[in-house]
GROMACS .gro file of C-alpha atoms in nm:
model
  449
    1MET     CA    1  -1.852   3.294   6.495
    2LYS     CA    2  -2.114   3.167   6.255
    3LEU     CA    3  -2.031   3.436   6.000
    4LYS     CA    4  -1.661   3.354   6.022
    5THR     CA    5  -1.726   2.981   5.975
    6THR     CA    6  -1.953   3.049   5.683
    7SER     CA    7  -1.702   3.280   5.518
    8LEU     CA    8  -1.423   3.024   5.554
    9LEU     CA    9  -1.647   2.751   5.414
   10ILE     CA   10  -1.743   2.960   5.112
   11ALA     CA   11  -1.384   3.071   5.051
   12GLY     CA   12  -1.256   2.715   5.070
   13THR     CA   13  -1.521   2.593   4.832
   14LEU     CA   14  -1.452   2.874   4.588
   15PHE     CA   15  -1.080   2.786   4.594
   16GLY     CA   16  -1.150   2.416   4.532
   17ALA     CA   17  -1.398   2.488   4.256
   18ALA     CA   18  -1.148   2.719   4.092
   19MET     CA   19  -0.924   2.419   4.036
   20LEU     CA   20  -1.196   2.257   3.817
   21PRO     CA   21  -1.269   2.329   3.450
   22ALA     CA   22  -1.498   2.626   3.386
   23GLN     CA   23  -1.819   2.423   3.334
   24ALA     CA   24  -1.754   2.195   3.631
   25ASN     CA   25  -1.658   2.502   3.839
   26ASN     CA   26  -1.992   2.670   3.777
   27GLU     CA   27  -2.198   2.357   3.844
   28ALA     CA   28  -2.007   2.283   4.167
   29MET     CA   29  -2.059   2.641   4.289
   30ALA     CA   30  -2.433   2.628   4.217
   31ASP     CA   31  -2.470   2.297   4.400
   32LEU     CA   32  -2.274   2.426   4.701
   33LEU     CA   33  -2.476   2.745   4.730
   34LYS     CA   34  -2.801   2.545   4.723
   35VAL     CA   35  -2.678   2.322   5.004
   36LEU     CA   36  -2.570   2.620   5.215
   37ARG     CA   37  -2.901   2.795   5.154
   38ASP     CA   38  -3.113   2.487   5.232
   39LYS     CA   39  -2.923   2.429   5.559
   40GLY     CA   40  -2.968   2.791   5.660
   41THR     CA   41  -2.595   2.860   5.658
   42ILE     CA   42  -2.654   3.153   5.425
   43SER     CA   43  -2.965   3.359   5.369
   44ALA     CA   44  -3.172   3.359   5.050
   45GLU     CA   45  -3.043   3.712   4.985
   46ASP     CA   46  -2.680   3.595   5.014
   47TYR     CA   47  -2.762   3.295   4.793
   48ASN     CA   48  -2.900   3.514   4.512
   49MET     CA   49  -2.609   3.756   4.541
   50LEU     CA   50  -2.347   3.478   4.523
   51LYS     CA   51  -2.530   3.296   4.243
   52ASN     CA   52  -2.546   3.609   4.031
   53ALA     CA   53  -2.178   3.674   4.100
   54ALA     CA   54  -2.096   3.318   3.988
   55VAL     CA   55  -2.296   3.358   3.668
   56ALA     CA   56  -2.124   3.686   3.593
   57ASP     CA   57  -1.784   3.527   3.661
   58GLN     CA   58  -1.862   3.239   3.424
   59GLU     CA   59  -1.958   3.479   3.149
   60LYS     CA   60  -1.629   3.667   3.194
   61THR     CA   61  -1.436   3.340   3.191
   62GLU     CA   62  -1.609   3.219   2.874
   63ALA     CA   63  -1.548   3.553   2.705
   64ALA     CA   64  -1.180   3.537   2.801
   65GLN     CA   65  -1.152   3.181   2.671
   66ALA     CA   66  -1.317   3.279   2.344
   67GLU     CA   67  -1.075   3.567   2.306
   68VAL     CA   68  -0.778   3.339   2.370
   69LYS     CA   69  -0.907   3.086   2.113
   70LYS     CA   70  -0.951   3.365   1.862
   71GLN     CA   71  -0.598   3.492   1.918
   72VAL     CA   72  -0.454   3.139   1.888
   73ALA     CA   73  -0.649   3.077   1.566
   74GLU     CA   74  -0.524   3.404   1.419
   75ALA     CA   75  -0.165   3.331   1.524
   76THR     CA   76  -0.166   2.978   1.376
   77ALA     CA   77  -0.373   3.053   1.066
   78ASP     CA   78  -0.066   3.036   0.842
   79MET     CA   79   0.103   2.748   1.021
   80PRO     CA   80   0.096   2.402   0.853
   81LYS     CA   81  -0.108   2.111   0.984
   82ILE     CA   82   0.092   1.807   1.096
   83THR     CA   83  -0.056   1.455   1.092
   84THR     CA   84   0.117   1.179   1.289
   85GLU     CA   85  -0.131   0.889   1.277
   86GLY     CA   86   0.074   0.610   1.120
   87LYS     CA   87   0.269   0.861   0.912
   88ILE     CA   88   0.415   1.209   0.923
   89LYS     CA   89   0.239   1.446   0.686
   90ILE     CA   90   0.278   1.823   0.673
   91GLU     CA   91   0.017   2.022   0.482
   92SER     CA   92  -0.122   2.371   0.456
   93ARG     CA   93  -0.443   2.462   0.634
   94ASP     CA   94  -0.621   2.523   0.303
   95GLY     CA   95  -0.490   2.199   0.146
   96SER     CA   96  -0.299   2.379  -0.130
   97TRP     CA   97   0.027   2.190  -0.060
   98SER     CA   98   0.155   1.887   0.131
   99PHE     CA   99   0.479   1.702   0.203
  100GLN     CA  100   0.520   1.350   0.340
  101PRO     CA  101   0.830   1.136   0.406
  102ILE     CA  102   0.775   0.776   0.288
  103GLY     CA  103   0.962   0.450   0.314
  104ARG     CA  104   0.956   0.079   0.379
  105VAL     CA  105   1.186  -0.186   0.522
  106MET     CA  106   1.143  -0.557   0.442
  107TRP     CA  107   1.373  -0.820   0.591
  108ASP     CA  108   1.335  -1.175   0.461
  109ALA     CA  109   1.463  -1.506   0.591
  110MET     CA  110   1.423  -1.825   0.389
  111SER     CA  111   1.524  -2.187   0.358
  112THR     CA  112   1.484  -2.380   0.033
  113ASP     CA  113   1.473  -2.753  -0.034
  114GLY     CA  114   1.622  -2.810  -0.379
  115ASP     CA  115   1.485  -3.165  -0.426
  116GLY     CA  116   1.834  -3.279  -0.517
  117GLY     CA  117   1.934  -2.947  -0.675
  118GLU     CA  118   2.093  -2.628  -0.541
  119GLU     CA  119   1.957  -2.480  -0.218
  120TYR     CA  120   1.970  -2.153  -0.025
  121HIS     CA  121   1.948  -2.096   0.351
  122GLY     CA  122   1.984  -1.741   0.475
  123SER     CA  123   1.836  -1.394   0.486
  124GLU     CA  124   1.839  -1.068   0.291
  125LEU     CA  125   1.728  -0.709   0.317
  126ARG     CA  126   1.474  -0.731   0.036
  127ARG     CA  127   1.370  -0.366   0.032
  128ALA     CA  128   1.497  -0.056   0.212
  129ARG     CA  129   1.329   0.247   0.057
  130LEU     CA  130   1.330   0.613   0.148
  131GLY     CA  131   1.164   0.901  -0.027
  132PHE     CA  132   0.899   1.168  -0.017
  133GLU     CA  133   0.579   1.267  -0.191
  134GLY     CA  134   0.334   1.554  -0.185
  135SER     CA  135   0.130   1.804  -0.380
  136ILE     CA  136   0.132   2.171  -0.481
  137TYR     CA  137  -0.211   2.286  -0.593
  138ASP     CA  138  -0.298   2.066  -0.898
  139TRP     CA  139   0.047   1.906  -0.911
  140ASP     CA  140   0.177   1.592  -0.738
  141TYR     CA  141   0.536   1.479  -0.697
  142LYS     CA  142   0.709   1.164  -0.570
  143PHE     CA  143   1.062   1.036  -0.533
  144GLU     CA  144   1.167   0.703  -0.380
  145GLY     CA  145   1.497   0.517  -0.387
  146ASP     CA  146   1.584   0.163  -0.276
  147PHE     CA  147   1.910   0.103  -0.086
  148ALA     CA  148   1.864  -0.268  -0.012
  149GLU     CA  149   2.146  -0.394  -0.234
  150GLY     CA  150   2.403  -0.131  -0.139
  151ASP     CA  151   2.363   0.062  -0.465
  152THR     CA  152   2.071   0.302  -0.495
  153SER     CA  153   1.797   0.191  -0.731
  154ILE     CA  154   1.548   0.463  -0.819
  155LYS     CA  155   1.186   0.352  -0.804
  156ASP     CA  156   0.923   0.624  -0.844
  157ALA     CA  157   1.048   0.964  -0.961
  158PHE     CA  158   0.781   1.177  -1.126
  159VAL     CA  159   0.581   1.497  -1.140
  160ALA     CA  160   0.208   1.461  -1.208
  161TYR     CA  161  -0.067   1.701  -1.314
  162ASN     CA  162  -0.425   1.655  -1.194
  163THR     CA  163  -0.731   1.793  -1.368
  164LYS     CA  164  -1.081   1.690  -1.477
  165LEU     CA  165  -1.208   1.575  -1.814
  166GLY     CA  166  -1.581   1.546  -1.862
  167GLY     CA  167  -1.630   1.543  -1.486
  168ASN     CA  168  -1.383   1.255  -1.441
  169LYS     CA  169  -1.049   1.266  -1.259
  170ALA     CA  170  -0.753   1.288  -1.496
  171ASN     CA  171  -0.386   1.244  -1.409
  172LEU     CA  172  -0.067   1.266  -1.617
  173LYS     CA  173   0.263   1.143  -1.469
  174MET     CA  174   0.592   1.258  -1.620
  175GLY     CA  175   0.901   1.067  -1.513
  176GLN     CA  176   0.940   0.712  -1.384
  177SER     CA  177   0.638   0.526  -1.249
  178GLN     CA  178   0.435   0.207  -1.295
  179ILE     CA  179   0.339   0.138  -1.655
  180ALA     CA  180  -0.028   0.082  -1.736
  181PHE     CA  181  -0.028  -0.298  -1.739
  182GLY     CA  182  -0.094  -0.583  -1.495
  183PHE     CA  183  -0.241  -0.606  -1.145
  184ASN     CA  184   0.013  -0.817  -0.952
  185THR     CA  185   0.302  -0.611  -1.087
  186ALA     CA  186   0.144  -0.273  -1.013
  187ALA     CA  187   0.018  -0.370  -0.666
  188SER     CA  188   0.255  -0.230  -0.404
  189SER     CA  189   0.482  -0.472  -0.217
  190LYS     CA  190   0.353  -0.308   0.104
  191TYR     CA  191   0.012  -0.468   0.056
  192MET     CA  192   0.076  -0.794  -0.136
  193THR     CA  193  -0.082  -1.104   0.014
  194PHE     CA  194   0.238  -1.308  -0.030
  195ILE     CA  195   0.610  -1.239   0.007
  196ASP     CA  196   0.683  -1.301  -0.362
  197ARG     CA  197   0.487  -1.204  -0.671
  198PRO     CA  198   0.384  -1.470  -0.928
  199PHE     CA  199   0.644  -1.591  -1.182
  200TYR     CA  200   0.532  -1.353  -1.459
  201ALA     CA  201   0.498  -1.034  -1.250
  202ASP     CA  202   0.767  -0.766  -1.232
  203LYS     CA  203   0.951  -0.928  -1.523
  204ILE     CA  204   0.977  -0.846  -1.893
  205THR     CA  205   0.644  -1.030  -1.936
  206SER     CA  206   0.482  -0.768  -1.711
  207PRO     CA  207   0.739  -0.497  -1.633
  208ALA     CA  208   0.703  -0.252  -1.348
  209ARG     CA  209   0.850   0.097  -1.358
  210GLN     CA  210   0.981   0.265  -1.671
  211SER     CA  211   1.056   0.622  -1.768
  212GLY     CA  212   0.806   0.817  -1.977
  213LEU     CA  213   0.445   0.935  -1.969
  214VAL     CA  214   0.157   0.763  -1.788
  215GLY     CA  215  -0.196   0.901  -1.815
  216LYS     CA  216  -0.509   0.789  -1.633
  217LEU     CA  217  -0.878   0.876  -1.648
  218ASP     CA  218  -1.086   0.770  -1.346
  219GLY     CA  219  -1.464   0.768  -1.360
  220GLY     CA  220  -1.520   0.617  -1.016
  221MET     CA  221  -1.672   0.288  -1.133
  222TRP     CA  222  -1.426   0.259  -1.422
  223SER     CA  223  -1.077   0.369  -1.521
  224PHE     CA  224  -0.859   0.382  -1.832
  225ALA     CA  225  -0.482   0.426  -1.833
  226THR     CA  226  -0.213   0.436  -2.098
  227SER     CA  227   0.164   0.474  -2.092
  228VAL     CA  228   0.449   0.537  -2.335
  229THR     CA  229   0.780   0.452  -2.170
  230GLN     CA  230   1.139   0.360  -2.248
  231GLY     CA  231   1.363   0.176  -2.003
  232SER     CA  232   1.422   0.289  -1.646
  233ILE     CA  233   1.607   0.574  -1.479
  234GLY     CA  234   1.804   0.343  -1.256
  235GLY     CA  235   1.784  -0.028  -1.168
  236GLY     CA  236   1.517  -0.287  -1.229
  237GLU     CA  237   1.405  -0.530  -1.496
  238ALA     CA  238   1.321  -0.244  -1.731
  239GLU     CA  239   1.691  -0.194  -1.804
  240GLU     CA  240   1.681  -0.513  -2.008
  241SER     CA  241   1.494  -0.315  -2.273
  242ALA     CA  242   1.651   0.025  -2.213
  243ASN     CA  243   1.643   0.117  -2.582
  244GLY     CA  244   1.298  -0.019  -2.657
  245THR     CA  245   0.976   0.180  -2.642
  246THR     CA  246   0.687   0.020  -2.454
  247VAL     CA  247   0.326   0.124  -2.515
  248ALA     CA  248   0.061  -0.009  -2.278
  249VAL     CA  249  -0.309   0.039  -2.206
  250ARG     CA  250  -0.521  -0.087  -1.918
  251GLY     CA  251  -0.885  -0.051  -1.824
  252THR     CA  252  -1.088  -0.150  -1.518
  253VAL     CA  253  -1.458  -0.163  -1.437
  254LEU     CA  254  -1.658  -0.230  -1.121
  255PRO     CA  255  -1.966  -0.427  -1.231
  256TYR     CA  256  -2.065  -0.479  -0.868
  257MET     CA  257  -2.000  -0.265  -0.561
  258ALA     CA  258  -2.224  -0.265  -0.255
  259ASP     CA  259  -1.954  -0.095  -0.046
  260SER     CA  260  -1.575  -0.095  -0.010
  261ALA     CA  261  -1.584  -0.445   0.148
  262HIS     CA  262  -1.817  -0.602  -0.110
  263LEU     CA  263  -1.714  -0.551  -0.471
  264VAL     CA  264  -1.597  -0.707  -0.796
  265GLN     CA  265  -1.340  -0.542  -1.025
  266LEU     CA  266  -1.247  -0.660  -1.375
  267GLY     CA  267  -0.936  -0.544  -1.557
  268ALA     CA  268  -0.772  -0.594  -1.897
  269GLY     CA  269  -0.459  -0.461  -2.066
  270TYR     CA  270  -0.236  -0.476  -2.372
  271MET     CA  271   0.136  -0.401  -2.405
  272THR     CA  272   0.379  -0.390  -2.696
  273THR     CA  273   0.755  -0.329  -2.706
  274SER     CA  274   0.938  -0.202  -3.015
  275SER     CA  275   1.195  -0.411  -3.201
  276ASN     CA  276   1.492  -0.188  -3.111
  277ALA     CA  277   1.511  -0.321  -2.755
  278ASP     CA  278   1.848  -0.432  -2.619
  279LYS     CA  279   1.756  -0.794  -2.561
  280PHE     CA  280   1.496  -1.039  -2.437
  281ASP     CA  281   1.565  -1.227  -2.113
  282PHE     CA  282   1.299  -1.397  -1.899
  283ASN     CA  283   1.395  -1.585  -1.583
  284ASN     CA  284   1.261  -1.607  -1.231
  285HIS     CA  285   1.353  -1.786  -0.911
  286LEU     CA  286   1.123  -2.080  -0.848
  287THR     CA  287   1.027  -2.091  -0.480
  288ALA     CA  288   1.192  -1.783  -0.326
  289HIS     CA  289   1.367  -1.463  -0.428
  290THR     CA  290   1.710  -1.619  -0.365
  291ASP     CA  291   1.630  -1.974  -0.484
  292PRO     CA  292   1.919  -2.082  -0.712
  293GLN     CA  293   1.678  -2.286  -0.924
  294LYS     CA  294   1.490  -2.088  -1.187
  295ILE     CA  295   1.232  -2.109  -1.459
  296GLN     CA  296   1.371  -1.943  -1.770
  297ALA     CA  297   1.339  -1.899  -2.144
  298ARG     CA  298   1.614  -1.879  -2.402
  299THR     CA  299   1.774  -1.538  -2.436
  300LEU     CA  300   1.757  -1.321  -2.747
  301ASN     CA  301   2.017  -1.055  -2.823
  302ALA     CA  302   1.938  -0.723  -2.990
  303SER     CA  303   1.976  -0.860  -3.343
  304GLN     CA  304   1.748  -1.157  -3.268
  305PHE     CA  305   1.478  -0.977  -3.068
  306ASP     CA  306   1.210  -0.830  -3.293
  307GLY     CA  307   0.980  -0.680  -3.028
  308SER     CA  308   0.704  -0.829  -2.812
  309ASP     CA  309   0.332  -0.823  -2.744
  310ALA     CA  310   0.143  -0.910  -2.428
  311TYR     CA  311  -0.212  -0.900  -2.300
  312GLY     CA  312  -0.358  -0.964  -1.961
  313VAL     CA  313  -0.690  -0.995  -1.782
  314ASP     CA  314  -0.756  -0.992  -1.408
  315ALA     CA  315  -1.047  -1.012  -1.167
  316VAL     CA  316  -1.071  -0.911  -0.801
  317GLY     CA  317  -1.352  -1.000  -0.563
  318ILE     CA  318  -1.388  -0.879  -0.204
  319PHE     CA  319  -1.670  -1.027   0.002
  320GLY     CA  320  -1.624  -0.915   0.361
  321SER     CA  321  -1.324  -1.090   0.512
  322PHE     CA  322  -1.275  -1.310   0.204
  323HIS     CA  323  -1.102  -1.205  -0.117
  324VAL     CA  324  -0.997  -1.366  -0.444
  325LEU     CA  325  -0.763  -1.243  -0.719
  326ALA     CA  326  -0.707  -1.411  -1.056
  327GLU     CA  327  -0.479  -1.288  -1.335
  328TYR     CA  328  -0.377  -1.422  -1.676
  329ASN     CA  329  -0.071  -1.304  -1.870
  330GLY     CA  330  -0.002  -1.399  -2.231
  331PHE     CA  331   0.332  -1.288  -2.378
  332THR     CA  332   0.504  -1.337  -2.714
  333ALA     CA  333   0.862  -1.237  -2.792
  334ASP     CA  334   0.910  -1.210  -3.168
  335SER     CA  335   1.236  -1.363  -3.289
  336ASN     CA  336   1.407  -1.366  -3.626
  337ASP     CA  337   1.648  -1.647  -3.539
  338ALA     CA  338   1.612  -2.007  -3.657
  339LEU     CA  339   1.422  -2.124  -3.345
  340GLY     CA  340   1.133  -1.881  -3.390
  341ASP     CA  341   0.912  -1.689  -3.149
  342ILE     CA  342   0.892  -1.743  -2.772
  343ASP     CA  343   0.548  -1.779  -2.611
  344ILE     CA  344   0.500  -1.752  -2.235
  345ASP     CA  345   0.157  -1.817  -2.086
  346SER     CA  346   0.095  -1.766  -1.714
  347TYR     CA  347  -0.185  -1.734  -1.466
  348SER     CA  348  -0.230  -1.717  -1.090
  349VAL     CA  349  -0.527  -1.748  -0.855
  350GLU     CA  350  -0.512  -1.644  -0.490
  351ALA     CA  351  -0.768  -1.646  -0.208
  352GLY     CA  352  -0.742  -1.507   0.143
  353TYR     CA  353  -0.950  -1.473   0.457
  354TYR     CA  354  -0.912  -1.244   0.761
  355LEU     CA  355  -0.978  -1.447   1.075
  356THR     CA  356  -1.023  -1.129   1.278
  357GLY     CA  357  -1.293  -0.967   1.062
  358GLU     CA  358  -1.098  -0.716   0.852
  359SER     CA  359  -1.139  -0.679   0.474
  360MET     CA  360  -0.891  -0.624   0.194
  361LYS     CA  361  -0.889  -0.259   0.088
  362MET     CA  362  -0.850  -0.105  -0.256
  363LYS     CA  363  -0.733   0.237  -0.371
  364ASN     CA  364  -0.705   0.351  -0.733
  365GLY     CA  365  -0.790  -0.003  -0.847
  366LEU     CA  366  -0.508  -0.173  -0.650
  367TRP     CA  367  -0.452  -0.311  -0.299
  368ASP     CA  368  -0.434  -0.066  -0.009
  369GLY     CA  369  -0.340  -0.095   0.358
  370VAL     CA  370  -0.548  -0.276   0.622
  371SER     CA  371  -0.581  -0.155   0.982
  372PRO     CA  372  -0.647  -0.404   1.266
  373LYS     CA  373  -0.991  -0.385   1.424
  374ASN     CA  374  -0.869  -0.461   1.775
  375SER     CA  375  -0.560  -0.457   1.997
  376TYR     CA  376  -0.480  -0.819   1.911
  377GLY     CA  377  -0.399  -0.726   1.551
  378ALA     CA  378  -0.526  -0.866   1.221
  379TRP     CA  379  -0.468  -1.230   1.117
  380GLN     CA  380  -0.503  -1.349   0.757
  381ILE     CA  381  -0.465  -1.691   0.597
  382ALA     CA  382  -0.417  -1.723   0.220
  383THR     CA  383  -0.326  -1.960  -0.061
  384ARG     CA  384  -0.222  -1.917  -0.425
  385PHE     CA  385  -0.177  -2.142  -0.726
  386GLU     CA  386   0.031  -2.025  -1.021
  387THR     CA  387   0.162  -2.172  -1.341
  388THR     CA  388   0.392  -2.053  -1.618
  389GLU     CA  389   0.446  -2.239  -1.946
  390ILE     CA  390   0.732  -2.143  -2.177
  391ASP     CA  391   0.731  -2.252  -2.541
  392ASP     CA  392   1.072  -2.136  -2.662
  393ASN     CA  393   1.158  -2.427  -2.895
  394ALA     CA  394   1.450  -2.505  -2.661
  395ASP     CA  395   1.392  -2.634  -2.305
  396ASN     CA  396   1.013  -2.564  -2.316
  397GLN     CA  397   0.975  -2.537  -1.939
  398GLN     CA  398   0.659  -2.537  -1.728
  399ALA     CA  399   0.621  -2.487  -1.353
  400ASP     CA  400   0.318  -2.520  -1.127
  401MET     CA  401   0.347  -2.393  -0.770
  402TRP     CA  402   0.131  -2.369  -0.458
  403THR     CA  403   0.188  -2.114  -0.182
  404VAL     CA  404   0.016  -2.096   0.155
  405GLY     CA  405   0.063  -1.799   0.383
  406LEU     CA  406  -0.011  -1.657   0.726
  407ASN     CA  407  -0.004  -1.278   0.773
  408TYR     CA  408  -0.013  -1.090   1.103
  409ILE     CA  409  -0.063  -0.712   1.127
  410PRO     CA  410  -0.013  -0.614   1.493
  411VAL     CA  411  -0.052  -0.242   1.413
  412LYS     CA  412  -0.122  -0.053   1.093
  413ASN     CA  413   0.240   0.003   0.990
  414ILE     CA  414   0.389  -0.337   1.082
  415ARG     CA  415   0.336  -0.674   0.914
  416LEU     CA  416   0.483  -1.020   0.974
  417MET     CA  417   0.448  -1.282   0.698
  418LEU     CA  418   0.511  -1.657   0.685
  419ASP     CA  419   0.486  -1.843   0.350
  420TYR     CA  420   0.545  -2.197   0.233
  421SER     CA  421   0.587  -2.251  -0.143
  422THR     CA  422   0.623  -2.582  -0.323
  423VAL     CA  423   0.656  -2.667  -0.692
  424THR     CA  424   0.414  -2.950  -0.762
  425ASN     CA  425   0.508  -2.993  -1.127
  426PHE     CA  426   0.816  -2.893  -1.325
  427GLU     CA  427   0.855  -3.001  -1.685
  428SER     CA  428   1.152  -2.939  -1.913
  429ASP     CA  429   1.298  -3.085  -2.230
  430ASN     CA  430   1.625  -3.072  -2.036
  431ALA     CA  431   1.628  -3.417  -1.875
  432ALA     CA  432   1.859  -3.300  -1.595
  433ARG     CA  433   1.589  -3.062  -1.466
  434ASP     CA  434   1.269  -3.239  -1.564
  435GLY     CA  435   1.057  -3.340  -1.265
  436VAL     CA  436   1.232  -3.140  -0.990
  437GLU     CA  437   0.997  -3.019  -0.715
  438PRO     CA  438   1.178  -2.770  -0.489
  439SER     CA  439   1.009  -2.595  -0.195
  440ALA     CA  440   1.080  -2.309   0.045
  441ILE     CA  441   0.969  -2.166   0.376
  442LYS     CA  442   0.990  -1.788   0.395
  443PHE     CA  443   0.947  -1.522   0.665
  444ARG     CA  444   0.925  -1.143   0.638
  445ALA     CA  445   0.930  -0.860   0.892
  446GLN     CA  446   0.800  -0.540   0.735
  447ALA     CA  447   0.759  -0.178   0.840
  448LYS     CA  448   0.622   0.107   0.629
  449TRP     CA  449   0.548   0.475   0.671
   0.00000   0.00000   0.00000
């Protein structure tokens, strides 16, 4: 009877232990055999026999597992690796090629106070972009289109070659991409601190994407870029100078960098546009993207526009959760009409602070994405002052504007933004507009991948 009870007990324990992982199985068996031996249920001889059998069984199990792992590794050696953390990226195991779908959706709602002038109350799909990017050995590629306005507007569309020069990273883009000029223009809308860029950014004073060649040399603590471009492939401010050639250069340096959350970057650039451009036209909405009231210069047609020159300087500081960005843009449009040249001087200064401990991130000398540190998300408060002064020998306008903002990032790929912008000073030789001080409250829901 005792032998039968013992056999049943051992069999039951073996069955239960078999349901556990291999390591836990072996440890449970060893503990059980010790208990049975110490209580006299089994003899020392039976204990040694069963223990040796368990050890031998574990070795067989581990050998079988190793063989299975080996077979799986061999079977999947040529299969691509798929990343799904915040994005979908497919790449080869050896890193020789990759493919990634990209996109962003930005829905804005706004209400403007025209201070006696025209107003706007409504919403718009500001950006709706789809595309892809990737690499093949030393080559990169990217294509992205924007469908927000019903008609497709091509944004980035290029092939790039990567190599090294003197130990530094070198890159040459061929196609349409950001020209080598300006920080606020080149910084992606996915990572901007505010819903709208400053008055001068993403305009003819500091254009964004054009078609041509863009080369960059990156030394880690410094970079130098240059571009030779002409108009755009489809859509955008660059079409205003579709027949003009733009040459730009930009350099950056990091005079101080303790780590990625404590650094100072200085940048400077120069840009010139040839005299065979289609026209010169500078105008921008005052308080919001759909604000009917604008700051604008007089327009020059092709026969009046004799080319342009611009230079800019910028400085970025990140000190833990606090950041500051300042940029100056000086632009001159040469004119051969009776009124003479047009000078546009602008600058903006912004500062922001993450209440939840995050820091602004940078990649390739521009803003990058921020991930929340906890499940409550990341909260940021920010403010910006900007001014643009136009000396066009006509209306001679000047606008000063303050913006305050609150940004919430619940998860890495989602951002909610709330801004309030108000013009504190507007001057114009046009008496009907002089002194107006419009304002706007703006909201954005954004997703990116």
